[in-house]
Short mmCIF file of C-alpha atoms in Angstrom, two decimals:
data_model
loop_
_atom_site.label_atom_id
_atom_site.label_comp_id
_atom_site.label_asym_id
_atom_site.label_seq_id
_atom_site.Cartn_x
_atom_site.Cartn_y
_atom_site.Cartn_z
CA UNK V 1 0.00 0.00 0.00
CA UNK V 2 1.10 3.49 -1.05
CA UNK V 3 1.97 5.79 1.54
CA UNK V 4 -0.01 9.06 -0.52
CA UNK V 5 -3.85 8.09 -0.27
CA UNK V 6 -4.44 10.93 -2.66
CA UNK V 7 -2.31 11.54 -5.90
CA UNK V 8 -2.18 13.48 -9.05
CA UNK V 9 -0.24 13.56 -11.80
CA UNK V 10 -0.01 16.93 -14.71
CA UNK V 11 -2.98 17.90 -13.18
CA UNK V 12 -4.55 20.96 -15.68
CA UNK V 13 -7.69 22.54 -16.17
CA UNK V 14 -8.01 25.01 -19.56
CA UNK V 15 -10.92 27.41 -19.65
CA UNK V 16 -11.40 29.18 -22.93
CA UNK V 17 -8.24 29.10 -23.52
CA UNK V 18 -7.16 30.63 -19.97
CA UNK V 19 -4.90 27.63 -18.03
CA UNK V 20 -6.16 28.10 -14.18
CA UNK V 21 -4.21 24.60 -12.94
CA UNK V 22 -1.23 23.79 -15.00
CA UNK V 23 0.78 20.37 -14.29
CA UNK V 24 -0.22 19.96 -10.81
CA UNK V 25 1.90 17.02 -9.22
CA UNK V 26 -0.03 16.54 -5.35
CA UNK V 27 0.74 14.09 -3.42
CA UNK V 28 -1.08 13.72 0.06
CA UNK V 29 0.19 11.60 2.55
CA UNK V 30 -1.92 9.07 4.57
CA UNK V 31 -3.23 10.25 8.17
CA UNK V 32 -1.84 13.65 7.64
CA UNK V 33 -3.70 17.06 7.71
CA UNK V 34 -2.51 18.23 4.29
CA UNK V 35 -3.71 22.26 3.86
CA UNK V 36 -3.43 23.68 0.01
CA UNK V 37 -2.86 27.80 0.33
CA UNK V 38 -2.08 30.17 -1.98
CA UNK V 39 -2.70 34.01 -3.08
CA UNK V 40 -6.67 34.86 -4.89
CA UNK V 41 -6.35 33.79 -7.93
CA UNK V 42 -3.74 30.99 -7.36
CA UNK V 43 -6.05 27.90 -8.54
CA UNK V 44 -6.82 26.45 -5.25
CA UNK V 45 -10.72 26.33 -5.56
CA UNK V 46 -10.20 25.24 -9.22
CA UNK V 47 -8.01 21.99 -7.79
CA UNK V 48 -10.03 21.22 -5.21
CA UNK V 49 -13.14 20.94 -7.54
CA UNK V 50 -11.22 19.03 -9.76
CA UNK V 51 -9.93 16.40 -6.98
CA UNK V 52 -13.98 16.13 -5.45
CA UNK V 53 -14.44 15.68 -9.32
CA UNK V 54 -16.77 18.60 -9.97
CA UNK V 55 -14.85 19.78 -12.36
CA UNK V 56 -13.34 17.53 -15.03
CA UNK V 57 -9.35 17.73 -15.96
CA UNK V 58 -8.13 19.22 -19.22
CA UNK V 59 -5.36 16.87 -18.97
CA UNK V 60 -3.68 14.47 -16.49
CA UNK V 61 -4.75 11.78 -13.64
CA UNK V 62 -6.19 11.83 -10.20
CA UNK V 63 -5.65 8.58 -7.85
CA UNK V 64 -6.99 7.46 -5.02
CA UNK V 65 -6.02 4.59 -2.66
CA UNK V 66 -4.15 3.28 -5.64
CA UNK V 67 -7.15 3.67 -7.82
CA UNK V 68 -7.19 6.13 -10.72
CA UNK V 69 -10.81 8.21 -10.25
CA UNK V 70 -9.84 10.73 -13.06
CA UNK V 71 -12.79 10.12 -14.68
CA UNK V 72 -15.20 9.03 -11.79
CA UNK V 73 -18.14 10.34 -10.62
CA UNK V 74 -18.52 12.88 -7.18
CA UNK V 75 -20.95 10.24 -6.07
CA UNK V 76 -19.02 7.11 -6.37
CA UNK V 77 -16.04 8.97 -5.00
CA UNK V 78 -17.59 9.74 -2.11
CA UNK V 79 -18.34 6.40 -1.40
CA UNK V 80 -14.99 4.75 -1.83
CA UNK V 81 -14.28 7.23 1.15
CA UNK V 82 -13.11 10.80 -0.34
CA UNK V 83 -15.89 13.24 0.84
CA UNK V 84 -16.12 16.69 0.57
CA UNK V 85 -17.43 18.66 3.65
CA UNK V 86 -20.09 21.47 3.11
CA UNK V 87 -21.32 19.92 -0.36
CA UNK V 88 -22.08 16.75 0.39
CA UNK V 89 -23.59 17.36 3.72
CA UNK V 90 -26.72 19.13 3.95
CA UNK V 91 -28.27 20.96 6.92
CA UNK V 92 -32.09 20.43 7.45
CA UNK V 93 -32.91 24.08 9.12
CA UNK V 94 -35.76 22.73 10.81
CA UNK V 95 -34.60 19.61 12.15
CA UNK V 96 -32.81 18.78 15.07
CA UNK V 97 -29.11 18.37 15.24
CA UNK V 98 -29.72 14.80 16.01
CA UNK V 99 -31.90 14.39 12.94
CA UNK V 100 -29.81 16.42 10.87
CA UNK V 101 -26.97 13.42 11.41
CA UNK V 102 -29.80 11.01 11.44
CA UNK V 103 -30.41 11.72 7.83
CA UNK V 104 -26.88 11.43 6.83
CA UNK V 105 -26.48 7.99 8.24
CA UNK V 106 -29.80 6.82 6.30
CA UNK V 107 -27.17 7.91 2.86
CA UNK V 108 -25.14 4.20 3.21
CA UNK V 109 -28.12 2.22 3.72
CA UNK V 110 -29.46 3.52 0.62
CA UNK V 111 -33.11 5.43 2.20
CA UNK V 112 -31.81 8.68 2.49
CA UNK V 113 -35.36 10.15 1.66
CA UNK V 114 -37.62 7.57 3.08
CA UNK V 115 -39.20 9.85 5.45
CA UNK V 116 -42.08 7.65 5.88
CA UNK V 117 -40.27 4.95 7.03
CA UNK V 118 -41.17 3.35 10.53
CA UNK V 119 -39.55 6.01 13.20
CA UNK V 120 -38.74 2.68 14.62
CA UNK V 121 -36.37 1.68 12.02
CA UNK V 122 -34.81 5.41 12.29
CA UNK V 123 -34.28 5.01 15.96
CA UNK V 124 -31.73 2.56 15.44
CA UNK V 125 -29.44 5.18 13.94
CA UNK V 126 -29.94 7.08 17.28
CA UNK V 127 -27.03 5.70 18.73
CA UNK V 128 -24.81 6.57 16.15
CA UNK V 129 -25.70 9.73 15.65
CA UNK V 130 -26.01 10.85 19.15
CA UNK V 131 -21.98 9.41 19.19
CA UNK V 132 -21.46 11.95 16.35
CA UNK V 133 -23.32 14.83 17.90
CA UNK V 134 -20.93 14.38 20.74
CA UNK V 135 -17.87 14.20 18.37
CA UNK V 136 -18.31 17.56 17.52
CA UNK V 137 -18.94 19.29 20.75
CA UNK V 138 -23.06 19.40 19.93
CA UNK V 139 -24.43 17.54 22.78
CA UNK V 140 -26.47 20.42 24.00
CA UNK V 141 -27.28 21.93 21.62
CA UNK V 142 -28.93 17.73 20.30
CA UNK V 143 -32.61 18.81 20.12
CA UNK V 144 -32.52 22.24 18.99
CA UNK V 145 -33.21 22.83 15.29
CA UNK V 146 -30.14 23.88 12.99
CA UNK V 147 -31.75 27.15 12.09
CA UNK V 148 -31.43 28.26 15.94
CA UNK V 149 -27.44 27.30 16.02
CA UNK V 150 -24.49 29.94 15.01
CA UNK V 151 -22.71 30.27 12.21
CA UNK V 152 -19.94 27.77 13.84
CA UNK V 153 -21.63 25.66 14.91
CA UNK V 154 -23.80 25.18 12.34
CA UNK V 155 -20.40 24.45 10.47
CA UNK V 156 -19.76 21.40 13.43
CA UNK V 157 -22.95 20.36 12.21
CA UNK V 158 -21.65 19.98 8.85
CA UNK V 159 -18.54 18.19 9.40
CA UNK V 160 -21.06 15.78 11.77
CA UNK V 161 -22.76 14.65 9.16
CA UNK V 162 -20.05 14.44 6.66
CA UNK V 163 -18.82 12.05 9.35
CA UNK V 164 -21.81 10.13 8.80
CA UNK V 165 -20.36 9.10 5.79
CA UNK V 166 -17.30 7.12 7.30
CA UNK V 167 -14.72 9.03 4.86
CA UNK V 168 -11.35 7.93 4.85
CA UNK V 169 -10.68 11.30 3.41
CA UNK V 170 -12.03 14.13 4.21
CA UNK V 171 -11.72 17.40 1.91
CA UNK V 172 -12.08 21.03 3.57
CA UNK V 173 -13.03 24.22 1.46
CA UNK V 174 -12.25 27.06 3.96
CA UNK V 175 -13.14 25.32 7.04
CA UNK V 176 -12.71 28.88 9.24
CA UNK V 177 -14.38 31.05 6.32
CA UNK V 178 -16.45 33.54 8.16
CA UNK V 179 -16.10 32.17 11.62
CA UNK V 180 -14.90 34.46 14.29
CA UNK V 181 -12.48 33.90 16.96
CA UNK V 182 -13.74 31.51 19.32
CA UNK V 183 -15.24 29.11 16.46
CA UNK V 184 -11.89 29.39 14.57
CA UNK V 185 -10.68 27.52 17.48
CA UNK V 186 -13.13 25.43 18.45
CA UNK V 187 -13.54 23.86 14.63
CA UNK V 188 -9.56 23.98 14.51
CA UNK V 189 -10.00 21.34 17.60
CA UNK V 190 -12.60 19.67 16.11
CA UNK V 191 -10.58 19.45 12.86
CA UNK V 192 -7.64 17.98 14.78
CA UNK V 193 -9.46 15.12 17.09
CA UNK V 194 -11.27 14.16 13.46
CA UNK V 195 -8.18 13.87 11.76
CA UNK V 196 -6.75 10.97 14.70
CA UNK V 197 -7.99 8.53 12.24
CA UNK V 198 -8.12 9.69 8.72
CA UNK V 199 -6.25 11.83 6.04
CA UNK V 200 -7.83 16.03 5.79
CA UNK V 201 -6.89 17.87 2.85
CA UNK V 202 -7.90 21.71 3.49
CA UNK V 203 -8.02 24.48 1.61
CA UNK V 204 -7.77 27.74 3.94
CA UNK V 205 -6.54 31.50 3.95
CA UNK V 206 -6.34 31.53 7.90
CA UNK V 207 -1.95 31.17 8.00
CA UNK V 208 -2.45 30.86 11.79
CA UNK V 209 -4.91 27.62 11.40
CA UNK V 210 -2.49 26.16 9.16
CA UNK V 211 0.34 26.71 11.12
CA UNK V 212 -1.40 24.93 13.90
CA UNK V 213 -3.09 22.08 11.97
CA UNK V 214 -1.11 20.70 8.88
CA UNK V 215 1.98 18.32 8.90
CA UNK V 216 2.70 19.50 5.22
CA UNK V 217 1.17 22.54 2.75
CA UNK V 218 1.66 22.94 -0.54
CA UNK V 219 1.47 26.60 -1.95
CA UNK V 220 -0.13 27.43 -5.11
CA UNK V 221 0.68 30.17 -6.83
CA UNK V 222 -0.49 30.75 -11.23
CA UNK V 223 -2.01 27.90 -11.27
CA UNK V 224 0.81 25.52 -10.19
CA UNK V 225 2.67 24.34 -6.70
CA UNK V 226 5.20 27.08 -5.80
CA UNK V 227 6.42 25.55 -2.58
CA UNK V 228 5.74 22.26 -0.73
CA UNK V 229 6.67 21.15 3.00
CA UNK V 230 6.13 22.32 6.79
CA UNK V 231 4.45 25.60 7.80
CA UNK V 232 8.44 26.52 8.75
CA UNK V 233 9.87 25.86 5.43
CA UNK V 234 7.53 27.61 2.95
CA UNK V 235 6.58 30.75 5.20
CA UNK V 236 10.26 31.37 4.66
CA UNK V 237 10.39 30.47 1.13
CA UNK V 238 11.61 34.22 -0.75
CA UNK V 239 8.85 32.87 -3.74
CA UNK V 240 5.99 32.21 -1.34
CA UNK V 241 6.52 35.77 0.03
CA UNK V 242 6.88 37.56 -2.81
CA UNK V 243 3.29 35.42 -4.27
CA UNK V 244 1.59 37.10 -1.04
CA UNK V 245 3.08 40.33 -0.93
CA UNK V 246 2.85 40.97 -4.55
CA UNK V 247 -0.94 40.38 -4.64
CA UNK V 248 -1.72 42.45 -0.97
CA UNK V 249 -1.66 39.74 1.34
CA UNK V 250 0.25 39.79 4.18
#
């Protein structure tokens, strides 16, 4: 078995003639918390859509666990164990937190929307869910509907039920995005404990998150990797300053 559960190789996306991903090499290691920064404009939402295969490559090959899934659907990705949180998840505003997960675990057996099932037969999910609830620091908050939570925790909610899903993998678009201070850090926990026992590939602009979180970052930069390595290496890279500076980031 590999050591990189996630791989690509001349990864590149052409729109109309405008390259945004050009030869992307990625390699992401197993249990790691991989994060994949970079200025605006530096193709990191354009990758990330390709690897969760909403987006299909111009040119080049995308493997998983050994298994090339260049060409294979979001759907059947996500359930060999590469899920995307915030798009595959979905928050029911007006159901509990504990439904909300309930729902999601109903997606494996294949009765996601058999809402007139026996609430019997959904009761026996209760367990499970209630032991994801808990994960994410939502115990009392377990009966209240997801329209009455905040922002971040609403966003605990979402990686909850992404959890559902069992991923081996679990993909991050801008995890902290619009959080303030004390969600940053409570999701940057909850990010950490949920990584123990699977790979995270995030893509974030909060430095100080991925300074804290990731074993190994990549930098994009034009549409291809500038930098890789530790937060350390490529903070001090002279290329990886000059790509923030030179667009107005700090």
């Amino acid at each position: 078995m590999s050591d990189y559960i996630l791989e690509t190789a001349g990864l590149t996306k052409d729109f109309l003639g405008f390259t945004a991903v050009k030869g992307v090499n990625l390699q992401v290691r197993r249990g790691t918390i991989h994060a994949l920064i970079g200025p605006n404009g530096a193709g990191k939402t354009t990758v990330f859509n390709l690897l969760t295969k909403f987006l299909k490559p111009t040119r080049g090959t995308i493997t998983f666990k050994g298994e090339d899934v260049t060409w294979v659907k979001p759907a059947d990705v996500a359930r060999r164990g590469m899920v995307r949180s915030f798009q595959i998840s979905a928050v029911f505003p007006y159901l509990s937190v504990r439904e909300n997960v309930r729902v999601a675990l109903q997606r494996p057996l294949g009765n996601s929307f058999h809402f007139w099932r026996s609430e019997s037969v959904l009761d026996s999910l209760n367990e499970r869910a209630e032991e994801l609830v808990y994960a994410v620091g939502l115990q009392d908050f377990i009966h209240h509907e997801a329209s009455e939570l905040a922002y971040g925790r609403k966003r605990a909610l979402e990686i909850a039920t992404t959890l559902a899903l069992d991923p081996e993998m679990l993909l991050l678009d801008e995890p902290m995005a619009g959080l303030g201070t004390e969600d940053i850090g409570r999701i940057a926990a909850l990010i950490k404990r949920v990584a123990a026992d699977r790979t995270v590939l995030m893509v974030e602009h909060n430095l100080s998150v991925v300074a804290d979180l990731s074993d190994r970052i990549t930098v994009l930069a034009r549409g291809e990797i500038l930098a890789e390595g530790v937060y350390a290496e490529v903070s001090a890279n002279p290329a990886v300053i000059e790509a923030y500076v030179g667009t107005g980031h700090a």
